[in-house]
Every structure is written in structure tokens, then in C-alpha cells.
Amino acid sequence: MNFKLRKTDNKNKKMKTVKRNFIKNPTIKNLILFTLLWFVGLLLLTLSTTDLFTESFFQKKYVMIYFLMIGSTIAAGKLYFNYWKNTLNYHSNGQ
């Protein structure tokens, strides 16, 4: 019995890895979870800056809080946009 060993070329056997990212490919569970977190976060920030609605929300000393709220709203919007885009791509490919 003569067994010949072949050398395998690892360059030809590269496997394509799929990176699942919850921002780029959100599921409906991710969408619901981050919507709830976004809403609760904005509510808590609003309650803390207004001292449970006893002070005015629009004060100059809360500019950084406003940027934080705007940033989280943009991130939530990006999540919704990516979900909508992926859902349309999934359905347009006939799957």
C-alpha cells in the first residue's frame, strides 16, 4: 500500500467569515431592546436635568446633555434605517 500525502494550500481554502453586527444587521429583538433602552435613557436624562420637571429643560448648562440625547437619537435612527434596509433587501431577493 502506497499512500501519498498531498500538501494542501491554505491560501485556496480561505473561509469567508460572516461578521454579525447588531448595528449593521439588527434583528427585531435588537430593535425592540434598543428602542426601550433609548426611550428609558432619554426619559431618565430629562427627569434628571429638569429635577423631576420642577426646572426648565432649556438651560445653557445642559448643552452636553442635549448632545448626548441627539447622539443617542441618531444611533437609534441608524439602527431603524439599517433594519429597514436589510428587510427590504431580504424581501427583494425573493427569500
CSV table of C-alpha atoms in Angstrom, one decimal:
chain,number,residue,atom,x,y,z
A,1,MET,CA,0.0,0.0,0.0
A,2,ASN,CA,1.4,3.2,-1.1
A,3,PHE,CA,-0.2,6.3,0.4
A,4,LYS,CA,0.8,9.6,-0.9
A,5,LEU,CA,0.4,12.7,1.2
A,6,ARG,CA,-0.6,15.8,-0.6
A,7,LYS,CA,0.3,19.2,0.6
A,8,THR,CA,-2.7,21.4,1.0
A,9,ASP,CA,-2.6,25.0,0.1
A,10,ASN,CA,-4.2,27.1,2.8
A,11,LYS,CA,-4.4,30.1,0.6
A,12,ASN,CA,-7.0,28.4,-1.6
A,13,LYS,CA,-9.0,27.2,1.4
A,14,LYS,CA,-9.8,30.5,3.0
A,15,MET,CA,-13.2,30.5,4.5
A,16,LYS,CA,-15.3,33.6,4.2
A,17,THR,CA,-16.3,34.7,7.7
A,18,VAL,CA,-19.5,36.5,8.2
A,19,LYS,CA,-19.4,39.1,10.8
A,20,ARG,CA,-22.8,39.6,12.5
A,21,ASN,CA,-23.0,43.2,13.8
A,22,PHE,CA,-26.2,44.3,15.6
A,23,ILE,CA,-25.8,47.8,14.2
A,24,LYS,CA,-25.4,46.8,10.6
A,25,ASN,CA,-27.7,43.7,10.7
A,26,PRO,CA,-30.2,44.3,13.5
A,27,THR,CA,-32.9,41.8,14.3
A,28,ILE,CA,-36.4,42.7,15.5
A,29,LYS,CA,-35.3,41.7,19.0
A,30,ASN,CA,-32.3,44.1,18.8
A,31,LEU,CA,-34.7,46.8,17.5
A,32,ILE,CA,-37.1,46.4,20.4
A,33,LEU,CA,-34.4,46.2,23.0
A,34,PHE,CA,-32.6,49.3,21.9
A,35,THR,CA,-35.8,51.2,21.4
A,36,LEU,CA,-36.7,50.6,25.0
A,37,LEU,CA,-33.2,51.4,26.2
A,38,TRP,CA,-33.2,54.6,24.1
A,39,PHE,CA,-36.6,55.7,25.4
A,40,VAL,CA,-35.7,55.0,29.1
A,41,GLY,CA,-32.4,56.7,28.7
A,42,LEU,CA,-34.0,59.9,27.3
A,43,LEU,CA,-36.7,59.8,30.0
A,44,LEU,CA,-34.1,59.5,32.8
A,45,LEU,CA,-31.9,62.2,31.3
A,46,THR,CA,-34.9,64.5,31.0
A,47,LEU,CA,-36.0,63.8,34.6
A,48,SER,CA,-32.5,64.4,36.0
A,49,THR,CA,-32.0,67.6,34.1
A,50,THR,CA,-35.4,69.1,35.0
A,51,ASP,CA,-35.2,67.9,38.6
A,52,LEU,CA,-38.4,65.9,38.1
A,53,PHE,CA,-40.0,68.6,35.9
A,54,THR,CA,-39.5,71.4,38.5
A,55,GLU,CA,-36.9,73.3,36.4
A,56,SER,CA,-36.9,74.4,32.8
A,57,PHE,CA,-35.4,71.9,30.4
A,58,PHE,CA,-33.9,74.5,28.1
A,59,GLN,CA,-31.0,75.8,30.1
A,60,LYS,CA,-27.5,76.6,28.8
A,61,LYS,CA,-25.8,74.4,31.4
A,62,TYR,CA,-27.4,71.3,29.9
A,63,VAL,CA,-25.8,71.6,26.5
A,64,MET,CA,-23.8,68.4,26.9
A,65,ILE,CA,-26.9,66.5,27.9
A,66,TYR,CA,-28.6,67.8,24.7
A,67,PHE,CA,-25.7,66.5,22.6
A,68,LEU,CA,-25.9,63.1,24.4
A,69,MET,CA,-29.7,62.9,23.6
A,70,ILE,CA,-29.2,63.9,20.0
A,71,GLY,CA,-26.4,61.4,19.6
A,72,SER,CA,-28.5,58.5,21.0
A,73,THR,CA,-31.4,59.5,18.8
A,74,ILE,CA,-29.2,59.4,15.7
A,75,ALA,CA,-27.8,56.0,16.8
A,76,ALA,CA,-31.4,54.7,17.2
A,77,GLY,CA,-32.4,56.2,13.9
A,78,LYS,CA,-29.4,54.5,12.2
A,79,LEU,CA,-30.5,51.2,13.8
A,80,TYR,CA,-34.0,51.6,12.4
A,81,PHE,CA,-32.6,52.6,9.0
A,82,ASN,CA,-30.4,49.5,8.8
A,83,TYR,CA,-33.2,47.2,9.9
A,84,TRP,CA,-35.5,48.7,7.2
A,85,LYS,CA,-32.7,48.5,4.5
A,86,ASN,CA,-31.9,44.9,5.4
A,87,THR,CA,-35.6,43.9,5.5
A,88,LEU,CA,-36.1,45.4,2.0
A,89,ASN,CA,-33.0,43.7,0.7
A,90,TYR,CA,-34.1,40.4,2.1
A,91,HIS,CA,-37.6,40.6,0.6
A,92,SER,CA,-36.4,41.9,-2.8
A,93,ASN,CA,-34.0,39.0,-3.2
A,94,GLY,CA,-37.0,36.7,-3.1
A,95,GLN,CA,-36.2,35.0,0.2
